[in-house]
Amino acid sequence: MALSEVFQTTFFLTLLSLRTYQSEVLAEHLPLTPVSLNVSSNSAHQSLHLQWTVQNLLYHQELKMVFQIQISRIETSNVIWVGNYSTTVKWNQVLHWSWESELPLECATHFVRIKSAVDDARFHEPNFWSNWSSWEEVNVQDSLGQDILFVFPKDKLVEEGANVTICYVSRNIQNNVSCYWEGKQIYGEQLDPHVSVFHLSSVPFIRKTGADVYCEVSQGSVSKGIKGIVLFVSKVLEEPKDFSCETQDFKTLHCTWDPGVDTALGWSKQPSQSYTLFESFSGEKKLCTHKNWCNWQITQDSQETYNLTLIAENYLRKRSVNILFNLTHRVYPMNPFSVNFENVNATNAKMTWKVHSMKKDFTYLCQIELYGEGKMMQYNVSIKVNGEYFLSELEPATEYMAQVRCADASHFRKWSQWSGQNFTTLEAAPSEAPDVWRNVNSEPGSHIVTLFWKPLSKWHAKGKILFYNVVVENLDKLSRPELHSVPAPAKITKLTLDQRSYRIWVTASNSVGTSPASVIVISADPENQEVEEERIADTEGGFSLSWKPQPGDVVGYVVDWCDHPQYTLCDLQWKNVGPNATSTVISTDAFRPGVRYNFRIYGLSTKRIACLLEKKTGYSQELAPSDNPHVLVDKLTSHSFTLSWKYYSTESQPGFIQGYHVYLKSKARQCHPRFEKAILSDGSECCKYKIDNPEEKALIVDNLKPKSFYEFFVTPFTSAGEGPNATFTKVTTPDEHSSMLIYILLPMFFCFLLIMIVCYLKSQWIKETCYPDIPDPYKSSILSLIKFKEKPHLTIMNVSDCIPDAIEVVSKPEGTKIQFRKSLTETELTKPNYLYLLPTEKNYSGPGPFICFENLTYNQAASDSGSCGHVPVPLKLPPSQLGLMISPENVQKALEKNYMNSLGEISAGETSLNYVSQLALPMSGDKDSLPTNPVEPPHCSEYKRQMAVPLCLASPSPTENTSLSSITLLNPGEHYH
């Protein structure tokens, strides 16, 4: 049996050797020529596809052969490409090969031929090429149609940066054709009378929908049509970056990469690139559905090493990247979960969390980060399944954020994502006393104390401060301390204290407890406010303050100031300095240029009594004055005037006022003594005088000329410059003589004004003295002396109640009518007819002559007559005439008639009333009888009362020579007047 097997094996080997020998002999002596060459074109890809077979190849024979291919364009002699194609050829096998043309196939006729040679290692002799096959012609133009113009290639797809050849085919050689690339004309070369070629080098990516190429055909100036194509330019496919794979559960590999630029084009010309995972050890392949990640399922066998290749591919190109790794070194743990905090108090907390289970004996390395109060603390711990960590030395009433992440402790690759949670520790009692300061304002009998304190820092407050306790203790009088509770977040309170010494405690309280107390003592003596103020300059780091060390026990110093001194609520600030310090620097962002800051330096004694030591003032940056003074011109003379601005405030300026500049202009353009020439900002010349004393707010400008025109302008200056520009004020000096006239007229004017004021104040006295009011008879006081029998309550005196002792008769010419209230101004008076002198008889022994006043207001007839006279009557009259004159009934009738007609007209020949003086009235007796003992008439100056008598009681009418007569009736034995 064994011998038979050996024989069979030997037979087959001999037969195989024989066949090989026959092949070699045939190959050496028989030409292996390509036959049945067929060439086809693909216009979409602008390529030629060749297929052929090899003649004289034995059955089941396989040879390695090389084929040389020649391609010509337009003519067979115009060879444009020669290349070799090597492959293994079998018996009766149809071979295929493609060639892509840069020039569109429609633009020219192509010719193809091929020859072959054996390229097998089994043949040691030199190979001989076979004969060329016949030329195969490819002409695509015959199938174009009858349009007058064609442009190629159609919808070609190329990569960015590629070179592209474009051509057009024109049916009429007389047509003029112009071609454009994205609106810009391009120029090419002519292949034949009908075809022109254009070469575009390094075409750029323009848009996903492609770039436009079009050609316009025209004859003369007439357009015959436009033909065009769309050239699709794709972004270059990039190799995937950052390709990495890892597992979180040893069941799935999660691979990620950066795909780079997307090569997709519009109109579905090219989709986005595709990605494929290929594992070389297992030979498995997976097409990825996402652009930047893909999951690979891990088999449950013992494979630990993986060789993964990521292939990126689009229509134009293919790119790949490869990684080789051990699975246990590619562990990326999942995030911890269920993070909690237990047993949280003011300073400690316990943190717990859980992790996902992995394979057996897997150990996690976990990292904890704790954030709070601007700090970060880090801790590491190794766990299997569940983790916990004790957090200590925490701050009370503080919110913390704790987070944890884990990694493979054996083969560390990367941390998982963070998992965290916030927690807040509990409150504790405040650990530090508030920083307290005070401001004391002394008033009569009391001190107004304003307490300030700074809020405790979160580190010292240990929680939310609810209120501040202020305890006031009287040190000079035994009394119960007063407690004032100030709710937070207030930082200030006011106390009104009498002029005794007080100790004040201030504490801060939260929900747990109270802080230590800050103590400050208010002395009964008022503060020393007479400290001289010193000017200081700001440096780049702030205000540098220094003071003299104080003898005795000083526990420290306090410097206070206002951040906003220009406001009512100035925001008082203070800084505590140690007892051994004699200087400090005050710096804050609140300081502003042009604002004056005042600093007070206090020393604190061991009894916590503050004593004012020094005052400083300065500017963080001095600025030029913000305004100019309002200047008044005073004492203007022909040779000088005075400028004053005494109400100008220097304290409110944005810098220390160092003085003033006085600018003066005149037509003479000559500077007066003490002035110097200066050039203004507008280029004009003037004279300038500098005042170096800021408290000197007046200037006498002298040596001026009379009747001259001057202009002046006053501006302050600081170390930063002068005040703002303003207009000049004009002033003209007066004439020399005009000033003397003013000195004369002004006193006269003031004297006249004084007289007018005195006359106005004494106007009532002048009126009463020069023109008193006319007395009203109805308001006469004589009514009170008459005793009425029948009508005791009558206030108006009747005619029957009055017994006249003198009658004045006024006669009027007949045939005239007289208006009772005729004005005196209608009659021209040639002499004062209301004043006349009554003469006396030679043998009259009574008083001498006297003056009588006649009231013209009531003596209407006398006023109209224009004259007043007295007619003497006999001493003794007939009884009948006397009775007529003195009869009470006649008097009463006349008076009543006159009274009733007082507002009407009086006929000529009638008598009217005349108002005359009355000497006296009888004190007793009957009013119907004459007095037996008449009273002697006193002087006119002693007349006290007046009465009205009817004129009808007078004697007969006067003669023609007399227009007015007055008759005085006297008792027998008396003289007449």
XYZ file of N, CA and C in Angstrom, residues 29-148:
360
model
N 8.662 30.136 -27.901
C 8.637 30.061 -29.350
C 7.353 30.603 -29.952
N 6.262 30.729 -29.136
C 5.002 31.236 -29.667
C 4.794 32.652 -29.177
N 4.455 33.642 -30.087
C 4.217 35.022 -29.645
C 2.870 35.123 -28.929
N 2.877 35.761 -27.732
C 1.653 35.976 -26.948
C 1.171 37.382 -27.249
N 0.390 37.542 -28.322
C -0.012 38.850 -28.813
C -1.401 39.202 -28.297
N -1.623 40.475 -27.816
C -2.987 40.899 -27.421
C -3.868 40.954 -28.643
N -5.042 40.391 -28.503
C -6.003 40.390 -29.586
C -7.366 40.847 -29.044
N -8.272 41.053 -29.995
C -9.648 41.459 -29.649
C -9.659 42.731 -28.797
N -8.831 43.682 -29.145
C -8.803 44.951 -28.402
C -10.074 45.742 -28.678
N -10.743 46.134 -27.592
C -11.977 46.921 -27.678
C -11.835 48.147 -26.773
N -12.074 49.340 -27.383
C -11.939 50.597 -26.617
C -13.309 51.271 -26.555
N -13.750 51.608 -25.356
C -15.008 52.339 -25.141
C -14.716 53.592 -24.322
N -15.611 54.559 -24.418
C -15.413 55.840 -23.694
C -16.492 56.032 -22.630
N -16.111 56.714 -21.564
C -17.028 57.085 -20.467
C -16.950 58.597 -20.309
N -17.960 59.290 -20.876
C -17.928 60.761 -20.846
C -18.070 61.319 -19.447
N -18.792 60.601 -18.578
C -18.985 61.113 -17.215
C -17.664 61.198 -16.477
N -16.812 60.157 -16.682
C -15.520 60.162 -16.009
C -14.388 60.563 -16.929
N -14.697 60.884 -18.203
C -13.697 61.291 -19.179
C -12.565 60.256 -19.236
N -12.962 58.992 -19.460
C -11.975 57.909 -19.452
C -12.235 56.959 -20.621
N -11.145 56.268 -21.009
C -11.193 55.225 -22.026
C -11.038 53.868 -21.342
N -11.919 52.939 -21.696
C -11.892 51.602 -21.099
C -11.469 50.596 -22.159
N -10.358 49.873 -21.871
C -9.797 48.901 -22.813
C -10.045 47.493 -22.298
N -10.347 46.577 -23.178
C -10.437 45.164 -22.842
C -9.874 44.335 -24.017
N -9.154 43.243 -23.672
C -8.501 42.425 -24.687
C -8.211 41.034 -24.108
N -7.739 40.175 -24.966
C -7.310 38.828 -24.565
C -5.919 38.572 -25.134
N -5.308 37.460 -24.671
C -3.952 37.081 -25.113
C -4.054 35.772 -25.906
N -3.472 35.819 -27.070
C -3.497 34.656 -27.955
C -2.342 33.705 -27.666
N -2.539 32.410 -27.973
C -1.519 31.369 -27.861
C -1.179 31.010 -26.419
N -2.047 31.292 -25.483
C -1.817 30.908 -24.100
C -2.445 29.540 -23.863
N -1.678 28.584 -23.243
C -2.148 27.231 -23.035
C -3.224 27.179 -21.969
N -3.950 26.072 -21.987
C -5.016 25.869 -21.018
C -4.436 25.752 -19.609
N -5.020 26.385 -18.728
C -4.593 26.430 -17.321
C -3.200 27.024 -17.140
N -2.741 27.712 -18.143
C -1.424 28.343 -18.005
C -1.585 29.737 -17.403
N -0.703 30.127 -16.487
C -0.684 31.450 -15.854
C 0.702 32.044 -16.020
N 0.711 33.232 -16.603
C 1.985 33.902 -16.823
C 1.882 35.360 -16.365
N 2.952 35.858 -15.871
C 3.042 37.278 -15.557
C 3.473 38.015 -16.803
N 2.670 38.943 -17.252
C 2.959 39.656 -18.474
C 2.879 41.161 -18.240
N 3.520 41.893 -19.137
C 3.486 43.342 -19.118
C 2.974 43.806 -20.464
N 2.062 44.794 -20.432
C 1.450 45.325 -21.641
C 1.802 46.808 -21.743
N 2.240 47.175 -22.908
C 2.540 48.577 -23.161
C 1.418 49.161 -24.012
N 0.920 50.318 -23.555
C -0.237 50.939 -24.195
C 0.188 52.298 -24.698
N -0.228 52.631 -25.907
C 0.032 53.917 -26.542
C -1.292 54.579 -26.870
N -1.372 55.906 -26.566
C -2.581 56.677 -26.854
C -2.160 57.901 -27.634
N -2.831 58.138 -28.777
C -2.578 59.305 -29.628
C -3.840 60.148 -29.683
N -3.639 61.427 -30.007
C -4.765 62.365 -30.067
C -4.743 63.075 -31.423
N -5.866 63.161 -32.039
C -6.107 63.802 -33.323
C -5.501 62.961 -34.455
N -4.223 62.655 -34.335
C -3.551 61.818 -35.329
C -2.813 60.702 -34.601
N -2.598 59.600 -35.298
C -1.899 58.468 -34.664
C -0.453 58.791 -34.364
N 0.079 59.699 -35.134
C 1.480 60.049 -34.889
C 1.653 60.968 -33.686
N 0.552 61.551 -33.218
C 0.604 62.473 -32.081
C 0.350 61.692 -30.800
N 1.400 60.992 -30.349
C 1.292 60.156 -29.156
C 1.356 61.068 -27.935
N 0.333 60.948 -27.116
C 0.273 61.812 -25.917
C 0.526 61.043 -24.623
N 0.455 59.695 -24.695
C 0.669 58.927 -23.453
C 1.154 57.540 -23.794
N 2.169 57.066 -23.071
C 2.686 55.700 -23.187
C 2.876 55.164 -21.784
N 2.357 53.980 -21.534
C 2.483 53.394 -20.211
C 2.434 51.889 -20.249
N 2.900 51.249 -19.138
C 2.925 49.796 -19.019
C 1.895 49.363 -17.977
N 1.349 48.205 -18.211
C 0.378 47.602 -17.291
C 0.791 46.165 -17.062
N 1.106 45.811 -15.822
C 1.564 44.448 -15.485
C 0.461 43.709 -14.757
N 0.298 42.404 -15.096
C -0.715 41.575 -14.442
C -0.403 40.098 -14.726
N -1.092 39.217 -14.071
C -0.988 37.771 -14.306
C -2.127 37.366 -15.224
N -1.762 36.718 -16.267
C -2.728 36.383 -17.315
C -3.006 34.879 -17.279
N -4.291 34.549 -17.408
C -4.724 33.163 -17.491
C -5.246 32.880 -18.887
N -5.438 31.585 -19.136
C -5.942 31.196 -20.431
C -7.349 31.711 -20.631
N -7.540 32.271 -21.795
C -8.856 32.765 -22.217
C -9.407 33.861 -21.295
N -8.529 34.623 -20.616
C -8.959 35.691 -19.698
C -9.090 37.006 -20.441
N -10.175 37.750 -20.151
C -10.389 39.079 -20.724
C -9.785 40.108 -19.761
N -8.843 40.847 -20.281
C -8.153 41.836 -19.447
C -8.808 43.209 -19.627
N -8.792 43.995 -18.535
C -9.414 45.329 -18.522
C -8.415 46.361 -18.003
N -8.526 47.536 -18.570
C -7.670 48.648 -18.126
C -8.340 49.968 -18.549
N -8.216 50.983 -17.689
C -8.854 52.280 -17.962
C -7.828 53.389 -17.903
N -8.080 54.383 -18.709
C -7.207 55.560 -18.761
C -8.090 56.807 -18.744
N -7.767 57.722 -17.843
C -8.545 58.962 -17.696
C -7.828 60.074 -18.429
N -8.575 60.794 -19.222
C -8.016 61.846 -20.056
C -8.196 63.195 -19.387
N -7.121 63.986 -19.474
C -7.236 65.341 -18.959
C -8.104 66.193 -19.875
N -7.976 65.965 -21.176
C -8.791 66.677 -22.149
C -10.099 65.923 -22.328
N -11.209 66.622 -22.280
C -12.486 65.939 -22.511
C -12.462 65.163 -23.821
N -12.976 63.954 -23.793
C -12.930 63.086 -24.956
C -13.703 63.680 -26.119
N -14.707 64.543 -25.834
C -15.516 65.125 -26.898
C -14.746 66.169 -27.702
N -13.608 66.577 -27.223
C -12.898 67.669 -27.881
C -11.923 67.175 -28.953
N -11.588 65.883 -28.974
C -10.617 65.402 -29.959
C -10.793 63.905 -30.163
N -10.298 63.403 -31.317
C -10.315 61.975 -31.618
C -9.082 61.334 -31.008
N -9.280 60.139 -30.348
C -8.188 59.427 -29.692
C -7.968 58.075 -30.385
N -6.694 57.631 -30.365
C -6.293 56.357 -30.958
C -5.531 55.571 -29.905
N -5.812 54.226 -29.842
C -5.205 53.375 -28.825
C -4.682 52.108 -29.513
N -3.452 51.682 -29.075
C -2.912 50.384 -29.493
C -2.116 49.809 -28.336
N -1.820 48.447 -28.426
C -1.232 47.757 -27.302
C -0.302 46.648 -27.820
N 0.717 46.335 -27.043
C 1.588 45.187 -27.291
C 1.952 44.581 -25.948
N 2.512 43.383 -25.939
C 2.753 42.653 -24.687
C 4.112 41.978 -24.701
N 4.485 41.525 -23.481
C 5.730 40.747 -23.298
C 5.585 39.947 -22.027
N 6.297 38.761 -22.004
C 6.261 37.907 -20.819
C 7.223 38.467 -19.797
N 6.735 38.583 -18.544
C 7.564 39.113 -17.465
C 7.520 38.137 -16.294
N 7.852 36.871 -16.585
C 7.767 35.833 -15.571
C 9.177 35.447 -15.147
N 9.391 35.173 -13.886
C 10.723 34.854 -13.358
C 11.196 33.473 -13.792
N 10.248 32.664 -14.288
C 10.632 31.326 -14.689
C 11.385 31.338 -16.010
N 11.358 32.475 -16.724
C 12.064 32.569 -17.998
C 13.281 33.444 -17.795
N 14.454 32.774 -18.021
C 15.699 33.469 -17.761
C 16.185 34.254 -18.973
N 15.678 33.884 -20.143
C 16.117 34.576 -21.334
C 15.414 35.911 -21.457
N 15.982 36.855 -22.195
C 15.340 38.167 -22.350
C 13.984 38.027 -23.020
N 13.057 38.901 -22.564
C 11.706 38.892 -23.127
C 11.667 39.733 -24.378
N 10.803 39.307 -25.291
C 10.631 40.007 -26.542
C 9.191 40.510 -26.616
N 9.075 41.807 -27.067
C 7.730 42.388 -27.209
C 7.050 41.813 -28.422
N 5.757 41.695 -28.291
C 4.954 41.241 -29.430
C 4.752 42.421 -30.369
N 4.109 42.162 -31.414
C 3.787 43.241 -32.342
C 2.664 44.109 -31.783
N 2.645 45.353 -32.264
C 1.542 46.250 -31.863
C 0.233 45.767 -32.454
N -0.756 45.980 -31.684
C -2.090 45.733 -32.233
C -2.435 46.888 -33.163
N -3.476 46.740 -33.906
C -3.913 47.837 -34.777
C -4.491 48.975 -33.937
N -4.460 50.208 -34.522
C -4.997 51.376 -33.802
C -6.516 51.279 -33.710
N -6.989 51.565 -32.528
C -8.429 51.652 -32.297
C -8.788 53.122 -32.118
N -9.719 53.591 -32.947
C -10.102 55.004 -32.941
C -11.338 55.220 -32.039
N -11.283 56.328 -31.287
C -12.422 56.733 -30.438
C -12.777 58.161 -30.815
N -13.948 58.357 -31.411
C -14.412 59.676 -31.829
C -15.810 59.901 -31.241
N -15.878 60.805 -30.235
C -17.150 61.068 -29.537
C -17.895 62.222 -30.177
N -17.236 63.036 -30.974
C -17.871 64.216 -31.559
C -19.018 63.853 -32.497
N -18.970 62.646 -33.069
C -20.005 62.265 -34.021
C -21.371 62.153 -33.374
N -21.407 62.005 -32.022
C -22.690 61.825 -31.318
C -23.137 63.073 -30.573
N -22.578 64.244 -30.875
C -22.900 65.449 -30.099
C -24.239 66.058 -30.489
N -24.612 66.023 -31.716
C -25.846 66.670 -32.143
C -25.538 67.841 -33.043
N -26.572 68.688 -33.262
C -26.465 69.765 -34.229
C -26.420 71.158 -33.606
N -26.208 71.296 -32.273
C -26.110 72.629 -31.647
C -24.904 73.362 -32.188
N -24.989 74.693 -32.119
C -23.901 75.497 -32.665
C -22.698 75.536 -31.729
